[in-house]
Short mmCIF file of C-alpha atoms and ligand atoms in Angstrom, two decimals:
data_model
loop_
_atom_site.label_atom_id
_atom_site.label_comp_id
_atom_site.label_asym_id
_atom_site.label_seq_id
_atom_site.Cartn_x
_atom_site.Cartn_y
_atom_site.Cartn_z
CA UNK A 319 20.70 10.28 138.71
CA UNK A 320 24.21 12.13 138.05
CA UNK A 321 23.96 13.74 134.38
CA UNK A 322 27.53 13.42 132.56
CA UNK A 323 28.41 16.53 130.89
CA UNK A 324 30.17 17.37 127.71
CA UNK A 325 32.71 19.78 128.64
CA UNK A 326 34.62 22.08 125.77
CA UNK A 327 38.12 23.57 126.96
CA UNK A 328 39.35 26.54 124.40
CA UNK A 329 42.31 29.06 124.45
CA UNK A 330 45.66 29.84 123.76
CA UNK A 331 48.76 28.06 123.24
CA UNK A 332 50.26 26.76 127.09
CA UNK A 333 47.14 28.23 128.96
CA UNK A 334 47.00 25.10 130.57
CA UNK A 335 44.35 23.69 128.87
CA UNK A 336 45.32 20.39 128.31
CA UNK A 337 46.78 19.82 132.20
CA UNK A 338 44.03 20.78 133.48
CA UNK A 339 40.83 19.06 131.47
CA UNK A 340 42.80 15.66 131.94
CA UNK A 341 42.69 16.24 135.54
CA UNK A 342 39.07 17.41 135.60
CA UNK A 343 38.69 14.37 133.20
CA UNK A 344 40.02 12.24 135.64
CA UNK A 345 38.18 13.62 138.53
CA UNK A 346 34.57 13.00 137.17
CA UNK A 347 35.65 9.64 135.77
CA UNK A 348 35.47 11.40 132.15
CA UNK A 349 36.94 10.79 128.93
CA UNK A 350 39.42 12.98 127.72
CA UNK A 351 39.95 13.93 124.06
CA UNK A 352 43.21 15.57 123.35
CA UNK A 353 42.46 17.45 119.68
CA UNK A 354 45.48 19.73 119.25
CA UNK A 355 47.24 15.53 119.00
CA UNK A 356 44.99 14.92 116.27
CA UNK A 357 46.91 17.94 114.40
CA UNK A 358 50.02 17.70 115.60
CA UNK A 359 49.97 13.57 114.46
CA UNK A 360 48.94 14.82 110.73
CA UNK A 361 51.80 17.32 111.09
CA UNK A 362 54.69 14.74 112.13
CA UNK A 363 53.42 12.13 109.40
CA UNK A 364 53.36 15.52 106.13
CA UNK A 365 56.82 16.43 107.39
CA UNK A 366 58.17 12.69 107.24
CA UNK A 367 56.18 12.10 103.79
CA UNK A 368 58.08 15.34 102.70
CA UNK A 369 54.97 16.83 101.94
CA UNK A 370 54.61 20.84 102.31
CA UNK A 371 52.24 21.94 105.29
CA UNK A 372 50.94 24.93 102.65
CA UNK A 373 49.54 22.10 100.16
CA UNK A 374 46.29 21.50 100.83
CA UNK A 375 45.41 18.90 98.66
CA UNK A 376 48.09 17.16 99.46
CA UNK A 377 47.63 16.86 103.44
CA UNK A 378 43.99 16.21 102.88
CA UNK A 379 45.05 13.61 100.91
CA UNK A 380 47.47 12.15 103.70
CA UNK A 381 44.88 12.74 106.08
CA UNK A 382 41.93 10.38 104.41
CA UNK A 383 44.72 7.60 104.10
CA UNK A 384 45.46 8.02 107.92
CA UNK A 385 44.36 6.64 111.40
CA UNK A 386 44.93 9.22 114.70
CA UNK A 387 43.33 7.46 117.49
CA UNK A 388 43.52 8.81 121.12
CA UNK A 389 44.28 5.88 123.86
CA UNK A 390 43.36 6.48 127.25
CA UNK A 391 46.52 5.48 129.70
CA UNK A 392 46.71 6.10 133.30
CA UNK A 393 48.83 9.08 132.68
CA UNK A 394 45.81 10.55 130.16
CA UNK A 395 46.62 10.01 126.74
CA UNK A 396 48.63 8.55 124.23
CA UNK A 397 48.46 9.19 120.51
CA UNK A 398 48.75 6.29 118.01
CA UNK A 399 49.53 7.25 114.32
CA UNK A 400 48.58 4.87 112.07
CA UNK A 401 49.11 2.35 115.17
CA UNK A 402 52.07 3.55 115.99
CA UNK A 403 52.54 5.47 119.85
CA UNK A 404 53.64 9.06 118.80
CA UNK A 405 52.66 10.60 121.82
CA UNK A 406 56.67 11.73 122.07
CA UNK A 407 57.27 12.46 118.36
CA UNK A 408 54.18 14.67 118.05
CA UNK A 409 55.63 17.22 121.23
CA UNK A 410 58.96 17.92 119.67
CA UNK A 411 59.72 21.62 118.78
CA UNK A 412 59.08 20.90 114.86
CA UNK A 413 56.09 20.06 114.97
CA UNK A 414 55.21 23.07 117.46
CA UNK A 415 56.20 25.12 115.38
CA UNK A 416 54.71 24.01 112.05
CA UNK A 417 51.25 22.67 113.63
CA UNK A 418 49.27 25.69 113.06
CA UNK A 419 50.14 25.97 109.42
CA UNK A 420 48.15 22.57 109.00
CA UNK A 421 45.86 23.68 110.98
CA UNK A 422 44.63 26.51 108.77
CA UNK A 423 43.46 24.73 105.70
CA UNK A 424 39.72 24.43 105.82
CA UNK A 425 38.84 20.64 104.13
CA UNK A 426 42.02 19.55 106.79
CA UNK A 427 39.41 21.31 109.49
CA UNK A 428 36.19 19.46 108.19
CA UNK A 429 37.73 15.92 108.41
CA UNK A 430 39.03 16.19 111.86
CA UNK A 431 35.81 17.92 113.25
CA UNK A 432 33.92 15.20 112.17
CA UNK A 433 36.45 12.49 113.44
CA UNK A 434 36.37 14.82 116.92
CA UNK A 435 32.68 14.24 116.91
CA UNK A 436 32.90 10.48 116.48
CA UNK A 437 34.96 10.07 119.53
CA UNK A 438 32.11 11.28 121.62
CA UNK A 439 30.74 7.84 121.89
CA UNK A 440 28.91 8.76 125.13
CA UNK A 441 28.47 12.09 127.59
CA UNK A 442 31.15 12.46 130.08
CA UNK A 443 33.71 14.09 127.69
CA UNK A 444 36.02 16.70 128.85
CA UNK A 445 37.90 17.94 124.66
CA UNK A 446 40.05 20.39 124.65
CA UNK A 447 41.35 22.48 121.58
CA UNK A 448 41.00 25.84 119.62
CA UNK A 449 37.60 25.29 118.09
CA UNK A 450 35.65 23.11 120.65
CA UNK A 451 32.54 25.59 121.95
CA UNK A 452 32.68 27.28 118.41
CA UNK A 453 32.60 24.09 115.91
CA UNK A 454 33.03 21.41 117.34
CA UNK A 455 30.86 20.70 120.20
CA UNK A 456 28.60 23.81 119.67
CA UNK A 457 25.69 22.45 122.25
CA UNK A 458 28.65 21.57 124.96
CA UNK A 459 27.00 21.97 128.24
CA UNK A 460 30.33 23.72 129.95
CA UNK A 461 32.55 25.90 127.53
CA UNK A 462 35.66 27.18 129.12
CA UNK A 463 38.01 30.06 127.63
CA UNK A 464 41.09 29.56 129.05
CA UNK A 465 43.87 32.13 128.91
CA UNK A 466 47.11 33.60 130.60
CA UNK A 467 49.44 36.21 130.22
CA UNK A 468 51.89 35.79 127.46
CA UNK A 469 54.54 35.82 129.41
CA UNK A 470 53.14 33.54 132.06
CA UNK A 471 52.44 31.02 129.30
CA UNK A 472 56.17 31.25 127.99
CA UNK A 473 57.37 30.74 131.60
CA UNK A 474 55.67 27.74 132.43
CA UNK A 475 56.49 25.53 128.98
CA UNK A 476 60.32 27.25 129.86
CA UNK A 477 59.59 25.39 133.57
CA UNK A 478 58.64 22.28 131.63
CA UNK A 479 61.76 22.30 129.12
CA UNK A 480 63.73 22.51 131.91
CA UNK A 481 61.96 19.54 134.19
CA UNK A 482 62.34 17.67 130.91
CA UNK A 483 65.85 18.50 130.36
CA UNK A 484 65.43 20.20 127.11
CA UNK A 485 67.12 23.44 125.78
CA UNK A 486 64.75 25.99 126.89
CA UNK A 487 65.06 30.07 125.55
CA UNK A 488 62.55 32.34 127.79
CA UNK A 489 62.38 34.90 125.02
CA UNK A 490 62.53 32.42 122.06
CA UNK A 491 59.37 30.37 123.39
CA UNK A 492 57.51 34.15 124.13
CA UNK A 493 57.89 34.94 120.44
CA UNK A 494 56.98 31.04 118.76
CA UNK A 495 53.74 31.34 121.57
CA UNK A 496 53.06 34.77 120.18
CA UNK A 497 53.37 33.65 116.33
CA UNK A 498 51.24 30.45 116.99
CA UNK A 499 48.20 32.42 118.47
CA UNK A 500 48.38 34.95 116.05
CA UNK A 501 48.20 32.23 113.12
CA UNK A 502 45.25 30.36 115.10
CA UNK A 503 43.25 33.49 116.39
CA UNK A 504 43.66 35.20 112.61
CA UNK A 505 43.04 32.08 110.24
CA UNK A 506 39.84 32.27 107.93
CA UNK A 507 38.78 28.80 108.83
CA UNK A 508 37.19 28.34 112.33
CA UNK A 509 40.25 30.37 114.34
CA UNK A 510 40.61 30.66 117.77
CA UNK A 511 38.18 32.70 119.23
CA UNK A 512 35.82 32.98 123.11
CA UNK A 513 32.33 31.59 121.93
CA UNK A 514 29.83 33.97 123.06
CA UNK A 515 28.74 31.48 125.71
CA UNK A 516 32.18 29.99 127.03
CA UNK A 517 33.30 31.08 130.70
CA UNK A 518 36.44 32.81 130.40
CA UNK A 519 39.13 31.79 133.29
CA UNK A 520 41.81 33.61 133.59
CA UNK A 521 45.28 31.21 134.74
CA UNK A 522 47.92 33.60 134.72
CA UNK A 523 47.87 33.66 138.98
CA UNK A 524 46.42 30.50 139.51
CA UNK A 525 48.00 26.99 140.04
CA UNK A 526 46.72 24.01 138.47
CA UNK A 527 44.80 22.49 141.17
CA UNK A 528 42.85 25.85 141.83
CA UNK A 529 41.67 26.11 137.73
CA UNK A 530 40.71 22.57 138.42
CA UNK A 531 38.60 23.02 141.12
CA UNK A 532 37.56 26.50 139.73
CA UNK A 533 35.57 24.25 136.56
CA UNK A 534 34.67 21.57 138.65
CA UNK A 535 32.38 24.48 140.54
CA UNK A 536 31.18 25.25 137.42
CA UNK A 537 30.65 22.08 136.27
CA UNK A 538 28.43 21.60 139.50
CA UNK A 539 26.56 24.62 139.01
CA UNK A 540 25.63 23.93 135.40
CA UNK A 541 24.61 20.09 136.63
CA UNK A 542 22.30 21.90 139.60
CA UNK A 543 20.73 24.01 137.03
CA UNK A 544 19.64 21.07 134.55
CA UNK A 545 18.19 18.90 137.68
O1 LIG B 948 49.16 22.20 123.80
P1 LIG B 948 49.33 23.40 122.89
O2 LIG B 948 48.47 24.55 123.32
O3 LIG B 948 50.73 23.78 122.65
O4 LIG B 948 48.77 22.99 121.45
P2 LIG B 948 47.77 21.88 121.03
O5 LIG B 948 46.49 21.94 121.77
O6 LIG B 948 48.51 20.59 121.01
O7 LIG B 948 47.44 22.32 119.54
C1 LIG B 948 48.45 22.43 118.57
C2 LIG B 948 47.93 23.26 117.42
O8 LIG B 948 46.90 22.53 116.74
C3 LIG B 948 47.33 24.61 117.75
O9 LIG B 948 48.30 25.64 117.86
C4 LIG B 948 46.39 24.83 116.55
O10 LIG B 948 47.08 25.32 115.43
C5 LIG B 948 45.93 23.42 116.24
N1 LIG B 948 44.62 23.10 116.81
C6 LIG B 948 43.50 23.59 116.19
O11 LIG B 948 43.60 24.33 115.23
N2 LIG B 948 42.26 23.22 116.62
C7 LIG B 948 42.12 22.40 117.67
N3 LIG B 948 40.90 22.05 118.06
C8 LIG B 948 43.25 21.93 118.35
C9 LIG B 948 44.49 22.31 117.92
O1 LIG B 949 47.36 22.52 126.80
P1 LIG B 949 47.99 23.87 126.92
O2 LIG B 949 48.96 24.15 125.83
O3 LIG B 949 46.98 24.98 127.06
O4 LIG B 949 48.82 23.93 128.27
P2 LIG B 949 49.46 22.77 129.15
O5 LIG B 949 50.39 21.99 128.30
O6 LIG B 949 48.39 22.04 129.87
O7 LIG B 949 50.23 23.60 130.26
C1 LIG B 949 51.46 24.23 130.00
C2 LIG B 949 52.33 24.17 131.24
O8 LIG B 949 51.81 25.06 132.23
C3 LIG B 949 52.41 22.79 131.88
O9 LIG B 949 53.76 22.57 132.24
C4 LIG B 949 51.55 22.92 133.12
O10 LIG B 949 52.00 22.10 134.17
C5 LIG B 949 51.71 24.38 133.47
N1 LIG B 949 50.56 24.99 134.17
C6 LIG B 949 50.77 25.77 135.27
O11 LIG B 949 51.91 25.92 135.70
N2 LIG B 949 49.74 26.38 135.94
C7 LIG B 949 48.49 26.27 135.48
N3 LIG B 949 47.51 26.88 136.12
C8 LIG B 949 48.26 25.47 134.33
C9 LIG B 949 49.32 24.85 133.69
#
């Protein structure tokens, strides 16, 4: 019998993370669960509520009177805010920018853990976020650190501005990539950090499709080990 994993994908802002665990998702028939959405959704809704991102109380608040849920499509994931599809909304450059400051409050952190953890209905989840091996899915059975150079990272969302037809600034995005980790890897609360058990894999050289199949080894190693 084939034993479905639960696979955690950490690192960095634009490591790749989320590119690649969809299409690992998608190879082992998986379900994907897309938690830096979950965030970023919160963080669209405080900033149309006019409600400041540093007032805790306040986004908890918003938070308990809120429903994020994750819809699987067949390009991987759309995010519905309070049933409305903000999959678009939740990318732009405002909420970027302002997501890790919601992030950092610690009662925020608690209530989307535990709604992360409810979304695991069954194995065969591929989640990807800041916090995954560390808090969330401690006991995952894979636990991936993913991370790039800096400058790699800013080159490839530049690549993806561009694609997109967006106003792109090389050394702009380096510097908003470079505040974001620094807010994630130095908050009190659960920041970013390599569990002591997570593979690290290092993307700056690779292309997608070689990280891909780089986890799906590992993922077939760590299923010949349990047999
Ligand atoms: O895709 P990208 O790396 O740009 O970011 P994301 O995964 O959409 O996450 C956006 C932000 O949400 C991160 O910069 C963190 O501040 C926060 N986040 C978090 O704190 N914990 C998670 N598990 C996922 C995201
Ligand atoms: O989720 P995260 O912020 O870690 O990164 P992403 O949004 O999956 O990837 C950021 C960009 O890098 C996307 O445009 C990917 O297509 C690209 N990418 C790449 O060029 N090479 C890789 N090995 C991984 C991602």
């Amino acid at each position: 019998m084939t034993k479905n994993l639960t696979i955690a994908i950490d690192g960095p802002a634009a490591a790749g993370k989320s590119t690649v665990a969809k299409k690992v998702a998608r190879r082992l028939s998986y379900t994907y669960i897309d938690t830096g959405a979950m965030y970023r959704a919160l963080t669209w809704k405080a900033i149309q509520a006019g409600i400041s991102l540093n007032d805790e109380k306040e986004l908890s608040g918003l938070l308990s009177k809120t429903k994020i849920d994750l819809v699987q499509t067949k390009e991987g994931q759309s995010i519905m805010l309070d049933g409305k599809d903000v999959s678009l909304e939740v990318r732009t450059q405002e909420v970027t920018n302002q997501v890790s400051f919601t992030a950092k409050h610690k009662t925020v952190r608690e209530a989307m853990v535990e709604r992360q953890r409810q979304l695991v209905k069954t194995r065969g989840v591929v989640m990807d976020g800041r916090d995954i091996g560390t808090h969330v899915l401690p006991d995952a059975d894979v636990k991936i650190f993913m991370v790039a150079s800096v400058e790699e990272r800013a080159e490839r969302r530049h690549i993806e501005n561009q694609e997109k037809g967006f106003a792109s600034d090389l050394e702009q995005l380096k510097e908003e990539i470079r505040q974001r980790d620094a807010i994630d890897s130095t908050r009190e609360y659960s920041p970013l950090v390599k569990a002591e058990d997570a593979i690290e894999v290092d993307t700056t050289s690779l292309s997608i499709d070689e990280v891909v199949e780089r986890i799906l080894t590992i993922v077939e190693k760590t299923k010949g080990n349990s047999s």
